[in-house]
Coordinates of C-alpha atoms and ligand atoms in Angstrom, one line a residue:
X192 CA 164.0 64.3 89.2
X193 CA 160.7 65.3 87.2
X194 CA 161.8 67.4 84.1
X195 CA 161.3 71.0 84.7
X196 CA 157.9 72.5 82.6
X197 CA 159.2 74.7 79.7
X198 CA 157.5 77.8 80.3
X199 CA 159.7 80.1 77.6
X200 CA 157.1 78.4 74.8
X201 CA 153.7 79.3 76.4
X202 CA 155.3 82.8 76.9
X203 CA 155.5 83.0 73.1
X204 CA 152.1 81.4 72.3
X205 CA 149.9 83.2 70.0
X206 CA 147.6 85.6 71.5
X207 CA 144.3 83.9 72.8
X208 CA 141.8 87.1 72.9
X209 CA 141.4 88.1 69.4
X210 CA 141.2 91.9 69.4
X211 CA 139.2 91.9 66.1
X212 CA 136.3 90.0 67.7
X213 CA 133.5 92.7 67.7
X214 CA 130.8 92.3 70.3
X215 CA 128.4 93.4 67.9
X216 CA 125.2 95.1 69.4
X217 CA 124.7 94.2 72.8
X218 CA 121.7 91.6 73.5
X219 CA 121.3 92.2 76.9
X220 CA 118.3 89.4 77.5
X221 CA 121.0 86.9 76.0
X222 CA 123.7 87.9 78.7
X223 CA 121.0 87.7 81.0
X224 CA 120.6 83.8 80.7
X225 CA 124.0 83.0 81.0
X226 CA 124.0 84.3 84.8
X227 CA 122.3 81.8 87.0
X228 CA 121.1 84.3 90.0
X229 CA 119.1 86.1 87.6
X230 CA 117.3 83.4 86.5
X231 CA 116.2 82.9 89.7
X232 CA 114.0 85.0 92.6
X233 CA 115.4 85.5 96.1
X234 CA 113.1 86.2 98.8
X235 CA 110.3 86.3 96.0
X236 CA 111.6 88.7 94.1
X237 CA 113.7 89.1 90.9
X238 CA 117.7 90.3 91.7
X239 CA 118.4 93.7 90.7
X240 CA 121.9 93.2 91.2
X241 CA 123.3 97.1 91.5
X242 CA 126.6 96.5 93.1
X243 CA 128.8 96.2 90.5
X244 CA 131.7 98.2 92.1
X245 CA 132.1 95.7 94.3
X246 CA 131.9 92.4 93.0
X247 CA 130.3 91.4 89.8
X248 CA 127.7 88.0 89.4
X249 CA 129.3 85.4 87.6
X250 CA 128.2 84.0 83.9
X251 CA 127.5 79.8 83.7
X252 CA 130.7 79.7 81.7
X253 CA 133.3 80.8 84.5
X254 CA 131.3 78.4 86.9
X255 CA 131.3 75.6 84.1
X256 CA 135.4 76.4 83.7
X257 CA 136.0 76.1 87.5
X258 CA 134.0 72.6 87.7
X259 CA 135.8 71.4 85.2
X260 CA 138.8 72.2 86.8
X261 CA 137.7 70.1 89.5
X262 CA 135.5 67.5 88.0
X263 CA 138.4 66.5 85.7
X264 CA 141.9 68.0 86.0
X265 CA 142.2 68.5 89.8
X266 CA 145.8 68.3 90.4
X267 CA 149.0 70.9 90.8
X268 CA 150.3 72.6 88.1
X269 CA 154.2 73.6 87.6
X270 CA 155.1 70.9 90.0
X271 CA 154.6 66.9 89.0
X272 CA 155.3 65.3 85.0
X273 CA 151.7 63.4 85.1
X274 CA 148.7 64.1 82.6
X275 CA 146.4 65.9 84.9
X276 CA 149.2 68.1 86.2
X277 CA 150.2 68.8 82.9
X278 CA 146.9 70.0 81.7
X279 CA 146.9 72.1 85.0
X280 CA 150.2 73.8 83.9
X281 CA 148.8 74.9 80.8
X282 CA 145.4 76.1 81.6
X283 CA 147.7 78.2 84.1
X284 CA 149.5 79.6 81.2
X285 CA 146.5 79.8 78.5
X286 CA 145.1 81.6 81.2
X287 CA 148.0 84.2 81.8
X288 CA 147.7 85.0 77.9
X289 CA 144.0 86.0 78.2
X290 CA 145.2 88.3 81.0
X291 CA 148.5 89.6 78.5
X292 CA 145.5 90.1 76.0
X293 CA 143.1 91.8 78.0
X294 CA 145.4 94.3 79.0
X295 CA 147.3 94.4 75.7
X296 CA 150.8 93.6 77.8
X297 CA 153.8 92.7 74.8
X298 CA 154.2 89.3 76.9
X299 CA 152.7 87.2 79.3
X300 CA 155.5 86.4 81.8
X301 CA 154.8 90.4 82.6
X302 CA 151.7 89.0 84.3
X303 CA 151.5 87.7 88.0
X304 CA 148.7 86.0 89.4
X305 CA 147.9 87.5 92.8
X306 CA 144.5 87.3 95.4
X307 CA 143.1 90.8 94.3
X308 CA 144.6 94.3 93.8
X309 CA 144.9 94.6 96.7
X310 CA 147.7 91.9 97.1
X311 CA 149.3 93.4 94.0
X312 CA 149.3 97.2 95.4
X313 CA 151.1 95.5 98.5
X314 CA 153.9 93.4 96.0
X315 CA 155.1 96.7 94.5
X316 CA 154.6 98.6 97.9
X317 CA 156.6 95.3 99.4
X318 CA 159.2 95.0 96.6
X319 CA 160.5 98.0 95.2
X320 CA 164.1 99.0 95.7
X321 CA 163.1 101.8 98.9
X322 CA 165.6 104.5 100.0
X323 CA 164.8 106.5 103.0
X324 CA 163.4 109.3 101.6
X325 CA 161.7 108.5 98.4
X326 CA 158.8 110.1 98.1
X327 CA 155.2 108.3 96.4
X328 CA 152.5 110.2 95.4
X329 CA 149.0 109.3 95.6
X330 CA 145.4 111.1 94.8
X331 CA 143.2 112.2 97.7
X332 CA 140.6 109.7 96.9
X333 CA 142.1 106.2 96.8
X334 CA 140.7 103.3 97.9
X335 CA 142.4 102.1 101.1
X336 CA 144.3 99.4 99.3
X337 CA 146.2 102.1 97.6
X338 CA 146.4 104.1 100.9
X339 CA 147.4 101.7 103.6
X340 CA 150.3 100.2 101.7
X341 CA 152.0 103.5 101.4
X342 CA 151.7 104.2 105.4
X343 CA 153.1 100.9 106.2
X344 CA 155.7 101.5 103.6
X345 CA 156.2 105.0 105.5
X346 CA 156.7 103.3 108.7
X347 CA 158.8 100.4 107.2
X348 CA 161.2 101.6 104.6
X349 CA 161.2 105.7 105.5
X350 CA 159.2 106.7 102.3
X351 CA 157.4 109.6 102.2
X352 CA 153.7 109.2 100.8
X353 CA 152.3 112.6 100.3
X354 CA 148.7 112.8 98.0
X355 CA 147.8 115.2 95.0
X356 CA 144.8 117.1 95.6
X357 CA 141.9 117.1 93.5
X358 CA 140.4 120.1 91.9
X359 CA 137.1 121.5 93.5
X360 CA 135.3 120.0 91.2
X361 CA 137.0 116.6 92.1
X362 CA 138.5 115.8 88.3
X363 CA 142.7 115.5 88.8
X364 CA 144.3 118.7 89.2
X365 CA 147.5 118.3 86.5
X366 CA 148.9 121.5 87.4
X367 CA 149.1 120.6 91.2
X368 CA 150.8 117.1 90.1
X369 CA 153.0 119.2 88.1
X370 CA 154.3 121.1 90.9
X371 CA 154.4 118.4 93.2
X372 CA 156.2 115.9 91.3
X373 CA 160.0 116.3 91.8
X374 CA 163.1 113.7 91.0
X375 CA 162.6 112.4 94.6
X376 CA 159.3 110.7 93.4
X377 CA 160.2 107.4 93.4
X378 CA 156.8 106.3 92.5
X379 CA 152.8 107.6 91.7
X380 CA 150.1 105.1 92.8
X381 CA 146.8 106.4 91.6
X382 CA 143.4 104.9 91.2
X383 CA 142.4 104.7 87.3
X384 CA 139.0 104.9 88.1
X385 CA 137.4 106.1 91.3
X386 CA 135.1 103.3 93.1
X387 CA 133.6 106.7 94.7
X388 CA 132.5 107.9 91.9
X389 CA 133.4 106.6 88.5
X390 CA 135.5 109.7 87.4
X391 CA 138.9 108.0 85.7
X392 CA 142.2 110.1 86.0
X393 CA 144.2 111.2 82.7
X394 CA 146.7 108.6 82.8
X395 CA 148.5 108.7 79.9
X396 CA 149.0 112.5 80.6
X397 CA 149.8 112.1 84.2
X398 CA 152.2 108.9 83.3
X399 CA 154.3 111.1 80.6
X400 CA 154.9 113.4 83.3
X401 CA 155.7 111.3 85.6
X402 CA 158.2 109.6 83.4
X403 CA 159.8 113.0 82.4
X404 CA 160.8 113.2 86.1
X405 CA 162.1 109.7 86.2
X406 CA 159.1 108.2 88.4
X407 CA 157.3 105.1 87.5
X408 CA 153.6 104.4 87.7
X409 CA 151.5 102.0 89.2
X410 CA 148.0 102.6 88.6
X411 CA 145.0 100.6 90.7
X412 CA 142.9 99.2 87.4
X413 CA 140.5 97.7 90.3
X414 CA 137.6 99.9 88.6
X415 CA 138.7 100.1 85.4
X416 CA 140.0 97.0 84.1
X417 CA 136.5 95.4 84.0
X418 CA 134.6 98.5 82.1
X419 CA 137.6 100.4 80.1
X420 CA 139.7 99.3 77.3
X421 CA 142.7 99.6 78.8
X422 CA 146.2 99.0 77.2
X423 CA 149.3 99.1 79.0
X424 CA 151.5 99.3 76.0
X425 CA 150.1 102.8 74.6
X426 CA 149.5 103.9 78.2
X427 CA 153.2 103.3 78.7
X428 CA 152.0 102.2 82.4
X429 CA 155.0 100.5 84.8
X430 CA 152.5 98.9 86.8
X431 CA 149.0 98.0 86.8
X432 CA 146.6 95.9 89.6
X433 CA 142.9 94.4 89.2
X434 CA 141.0 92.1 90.6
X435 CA 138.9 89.2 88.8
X436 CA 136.4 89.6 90.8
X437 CA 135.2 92.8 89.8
X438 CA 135.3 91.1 86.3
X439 CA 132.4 88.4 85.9
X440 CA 134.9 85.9 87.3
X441 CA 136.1 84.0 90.9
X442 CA 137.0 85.6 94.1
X443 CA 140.2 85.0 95.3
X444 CA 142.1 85.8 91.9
X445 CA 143.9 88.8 91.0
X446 CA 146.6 90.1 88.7
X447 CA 150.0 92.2 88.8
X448 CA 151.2 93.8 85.4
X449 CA 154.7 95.2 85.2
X450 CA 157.3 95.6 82.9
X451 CA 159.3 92.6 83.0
X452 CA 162.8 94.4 83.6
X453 CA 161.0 96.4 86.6
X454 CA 159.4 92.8 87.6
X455 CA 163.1 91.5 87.8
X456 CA 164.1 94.2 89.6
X457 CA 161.6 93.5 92.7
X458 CA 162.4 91.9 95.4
X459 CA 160.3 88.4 96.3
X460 CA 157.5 89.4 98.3
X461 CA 155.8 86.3 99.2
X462 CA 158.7 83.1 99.5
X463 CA 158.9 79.5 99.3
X464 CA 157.3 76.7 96.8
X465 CA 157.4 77.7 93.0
X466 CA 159.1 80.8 93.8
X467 CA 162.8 79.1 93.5
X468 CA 164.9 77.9 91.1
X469 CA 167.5 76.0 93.8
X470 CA 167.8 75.9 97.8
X471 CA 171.0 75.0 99.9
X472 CA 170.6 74.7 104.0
X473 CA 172.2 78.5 103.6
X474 CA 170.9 79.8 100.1
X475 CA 167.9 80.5 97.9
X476 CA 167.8 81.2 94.3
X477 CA 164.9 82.5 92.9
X478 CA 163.1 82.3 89.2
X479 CA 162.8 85.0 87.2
X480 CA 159.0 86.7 87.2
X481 CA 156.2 85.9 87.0
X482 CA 156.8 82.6 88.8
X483 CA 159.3 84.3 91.7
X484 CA 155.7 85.8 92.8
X485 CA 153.8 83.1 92.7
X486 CA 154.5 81.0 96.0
X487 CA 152.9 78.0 96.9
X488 CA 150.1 76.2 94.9
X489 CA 148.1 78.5 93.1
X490 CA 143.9 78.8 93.3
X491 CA 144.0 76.7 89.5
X492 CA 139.9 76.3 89.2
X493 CA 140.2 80.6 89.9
X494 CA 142.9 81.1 87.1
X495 CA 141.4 79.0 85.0
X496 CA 137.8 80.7 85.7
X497 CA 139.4 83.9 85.2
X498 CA 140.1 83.4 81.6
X499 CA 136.4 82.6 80.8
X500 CA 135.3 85.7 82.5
X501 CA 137.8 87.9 80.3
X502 CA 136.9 86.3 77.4
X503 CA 133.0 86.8 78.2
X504 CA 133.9 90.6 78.3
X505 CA 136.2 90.9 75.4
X506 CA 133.1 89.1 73.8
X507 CA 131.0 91.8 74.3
X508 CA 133.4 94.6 73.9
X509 CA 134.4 97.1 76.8
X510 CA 132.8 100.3 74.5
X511 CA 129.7 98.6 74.1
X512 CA 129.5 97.7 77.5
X513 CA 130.4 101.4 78.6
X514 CA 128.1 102.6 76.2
X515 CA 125.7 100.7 77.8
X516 CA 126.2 101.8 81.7
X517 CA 126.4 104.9 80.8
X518 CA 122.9 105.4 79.0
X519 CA 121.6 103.5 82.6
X520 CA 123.7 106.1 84.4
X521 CA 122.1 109.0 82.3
X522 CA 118.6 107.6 83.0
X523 CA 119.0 107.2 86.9
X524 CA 121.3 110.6 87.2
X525 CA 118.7 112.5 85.0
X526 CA 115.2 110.6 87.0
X527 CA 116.7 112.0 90.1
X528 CA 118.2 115.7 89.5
X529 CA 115.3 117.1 90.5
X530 CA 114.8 115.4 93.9
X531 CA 114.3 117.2 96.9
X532 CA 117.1 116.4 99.6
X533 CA 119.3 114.2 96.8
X534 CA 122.7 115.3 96.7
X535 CA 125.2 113.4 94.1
X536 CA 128.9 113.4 95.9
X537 CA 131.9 113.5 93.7
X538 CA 131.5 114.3 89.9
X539 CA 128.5 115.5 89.2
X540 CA 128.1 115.2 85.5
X541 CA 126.8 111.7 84.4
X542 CA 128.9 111.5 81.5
X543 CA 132.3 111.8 83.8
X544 CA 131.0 109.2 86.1
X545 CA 131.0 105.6 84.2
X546 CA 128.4 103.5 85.4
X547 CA 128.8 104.9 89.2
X548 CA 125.6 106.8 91.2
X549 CA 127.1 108.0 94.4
X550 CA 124.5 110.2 96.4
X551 CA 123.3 111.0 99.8
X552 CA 119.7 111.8 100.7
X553 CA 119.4 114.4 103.5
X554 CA 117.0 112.5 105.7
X555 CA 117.5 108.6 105.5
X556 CA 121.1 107.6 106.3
X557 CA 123.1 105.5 103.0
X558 CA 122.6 102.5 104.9
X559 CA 118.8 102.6 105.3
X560 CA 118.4 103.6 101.6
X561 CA 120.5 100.2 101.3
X562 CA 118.5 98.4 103.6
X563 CA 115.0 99.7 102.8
X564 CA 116.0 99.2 98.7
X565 CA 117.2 95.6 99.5
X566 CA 114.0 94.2 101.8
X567 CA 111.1 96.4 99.6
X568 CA 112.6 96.0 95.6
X569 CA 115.5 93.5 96.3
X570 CA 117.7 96.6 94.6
X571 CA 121.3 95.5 95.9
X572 CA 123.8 98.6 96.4
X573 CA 126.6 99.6 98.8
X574 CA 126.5 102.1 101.5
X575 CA 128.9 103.0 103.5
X576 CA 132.5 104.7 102.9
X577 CA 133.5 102.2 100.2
X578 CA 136.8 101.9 101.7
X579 CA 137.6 105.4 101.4
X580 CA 137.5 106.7 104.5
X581 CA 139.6 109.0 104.0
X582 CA 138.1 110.6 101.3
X583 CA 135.2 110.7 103.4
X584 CA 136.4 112.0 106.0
X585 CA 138.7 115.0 104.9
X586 CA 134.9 116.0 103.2
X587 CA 133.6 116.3 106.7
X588 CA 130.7 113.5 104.6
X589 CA 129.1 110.1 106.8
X590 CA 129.1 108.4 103.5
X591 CA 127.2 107.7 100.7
X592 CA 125.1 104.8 98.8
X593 CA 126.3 104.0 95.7
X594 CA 124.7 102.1 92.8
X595 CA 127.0 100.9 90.4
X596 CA 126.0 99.2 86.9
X597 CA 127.6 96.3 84.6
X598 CA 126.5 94.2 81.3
X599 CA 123.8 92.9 82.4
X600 CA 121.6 95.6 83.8
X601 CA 118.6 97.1 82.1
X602 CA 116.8 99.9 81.5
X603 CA 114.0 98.9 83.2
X604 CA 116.0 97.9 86.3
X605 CA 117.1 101.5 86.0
X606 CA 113.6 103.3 85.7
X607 CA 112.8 101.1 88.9
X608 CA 115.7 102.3 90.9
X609 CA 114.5 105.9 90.0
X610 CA 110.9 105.2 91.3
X611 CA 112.1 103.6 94.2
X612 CA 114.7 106.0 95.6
X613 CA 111.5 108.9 94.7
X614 CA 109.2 106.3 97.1
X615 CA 111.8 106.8 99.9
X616 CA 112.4 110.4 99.2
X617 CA 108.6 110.8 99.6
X618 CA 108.2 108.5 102.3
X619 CA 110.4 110.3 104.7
X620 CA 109.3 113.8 103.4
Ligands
LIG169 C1 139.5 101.4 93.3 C2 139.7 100.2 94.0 N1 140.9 99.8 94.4 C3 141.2 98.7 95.0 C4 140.1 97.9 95.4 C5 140.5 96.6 96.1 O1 140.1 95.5 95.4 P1 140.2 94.1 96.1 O2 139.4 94.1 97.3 O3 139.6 93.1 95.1 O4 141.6 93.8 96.3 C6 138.8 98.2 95.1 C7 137.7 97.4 95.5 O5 136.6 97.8 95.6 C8 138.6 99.4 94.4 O6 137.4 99.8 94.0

């Protein structure tokens, strides 16, 4: 028998992100260079990569991490006693520190490596201890990975899901959360910051009520984990999902937060390799969290990848970098308010909305604007419903097209957006 991998002392590891580091003023040509598809033209033109929402480009050094991963450690971790294996283990763990850090959780076996947030909504929505009746509460504009789960849950377990509506002018209505929140409210799932629009809820405020009634919290950090500094310890949070992705790293690679007495108190979700500490024909006992979550062998050159594209943030600093969108935000949301035909959906002030333009122009569907910015400026954005449909569709609106800004975009990339959204406006006029 191999000897088991001692995971209590990576738990206890010093922290890896060093909260001190200070970005210093942003050099944005500098953070330029170290992302190769903006070093190069596509279709003859330079990328003016908008679509930030969605997924993020990815720096040299999370590419450089994931081929090293594969150019010289490419085994297992957790499982075999051999050198490359070993080194797999602990990258694993190095990298579930820089996750710990990045979110300022007190310990790293609170963290579980999942696919996306979408995979972690759908642990908690999976795993939690249901009784018919519970009730979870929800906004009126979540993304459908914080929707669907709770109508499957409905159907499955005999929750209730029931969503808080927003005020009219689409910030979160406290008072109505107040009067809807009740000991039944087993749980509130909210979006921290809205893909839609950028607007971020008041969640320590909304998680002290929620506590005071005896509810936990899980809140979708999809949005906000890559541009806000977020910290689960003073927001007192039970639960918190994100996706790498969104966060200058791999695709594929996503992470779970929870308190590590709730964690134990989940049931598995996904079962089988990794997940168990001993088997009989008739029996399975599992490990204690994170690694009862964790079935099967894991996406290692992700993980690993995913702790260089934390790092690159926390290098930068999450105020300087919403500093930065937002002054790009100001510039587009001031360039168009004057527009004939341009209607922003959602927030309307700038300063509310991160780095998030959502708006609708009265003659060219979103996904022309899309189209027409993509094959004339090579301006990448989304159009669509940005998988909140519903949102859309209780507003009686066919969608939207949304730019959405990170690190790396400029001002001048901003004053060219303007000039080309006025181009269409007049082209169509
Ligand atoms: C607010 C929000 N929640 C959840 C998700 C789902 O993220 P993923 O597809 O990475 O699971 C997204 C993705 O855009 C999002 O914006």
């Amino acid at each position: 028998m191999p000897p088991k991998f001692e995971y209590k002392n990576v738990f206890i590891r010093q922290p890896i992100l060093d909260p001190t580091i200070d970005g210093g003023p942003m050099d944005i040509e500098g953070i330029r260079k170290d992302f190769p598809i903006l070093q190069k033209d596509v279709a003859g033109m330079p990328v003016v990569y908008f679509d930030n929402a969605c997924m993020t480009l990815k720096p040299v050094q999370v590419i450089d991490a994931m081929n090293d991963y594969y150019y010289n450690f490419p085994a297992c971790g957790g499982r075999s006693v051999h050198k490359l294996s070993n080194k797999v283990t602990v990258r694993m763990e190095e990298s579930r520190q820089v996750v710990r850090d990045f979110l300022g959780a007190p310990e790293s076996r609170e963290i579980v490596f999942t696919k996306n947030t979408t995979e972690s909504i759908n642990l908690i929505a999976y795993s939690l201890d249901w009784k018919k009746g519970d009730r979870v509460l929800t906004t009126d504009r979540e993304h459908n990975s914080n929707l669907a789960p709770w109508h499957v849950a409905r159907d499955r377990f005999g929750i209730k899901h029931e969503t808080v509506p927003s005020k009219d002018d689409h910030t979160f209505d406290i008072e109505a959360f107040k009067r809807m929140i009740g000991k039944d409210v087993k749980l509130v799932s909210m979006v921290h910051t809205s893909n839609l629009d950028g607007y971020t809820v008041p969640a320590k405020e909304l998680i002290e009520i929620a506590h005071d009634k005896g509810a936990k919290v899980l809140l979708d950090g999809a949005q906000s984990a890559p541009h806000k500094v977020v910290d689960v310890k003073a927001l007192d949070v039970d639960f918190f999902a994100m996706s790498i992705h969104k966060c200058l790293g791999p695709t594929g690679v996503g992470a779970l937060y929870g308190k590590y007495d709730l964690l134990r108190g989940l049931k598995p979700f996904v079962v089988g390799g990794d997940t168990v500490e001993s088997t009989t024909l008739c029996t399975t006992h599992f490990l204690n969290p994170p690694m009862r979550f964790e079935a099967g062998l894991q996406n290692y050159s992700g993980i690993i990848g995913a702790a260089e594209a934390l790092k690159y943030i926390t290098r930068i600093g999450k105020p300087e970098i919403e500093a930065h969108e937002s002054k790009l935000n100001r510039i587009i949301s001031e360039g168009l308010k004057d527009e004939k035909g341009l209607t922003v959906i959602g927030l309307q002030d700038w300063r509310q909305r991160s780095g998030v333009f959502p708006f609708r122009l009265d003659i060219v569907d979103p996904h022309d604007i899309a189209m027409i910015l993509d094959e004339t400026a090579n301006i990448m954005i989304r159009s669509g419903m940005h998988c909140v449909h519903s949102w859309f569709d209780a507003h009686k609106i066919q969608g939207s097209a949304r730019a959405s800004l990170y690190l790396y975009n400029t001002e001048k990339e901003a004053k060219f957006f303007v000039e080309k959204v006025k181009g269409i406006i007049q082209q169509f006029s």
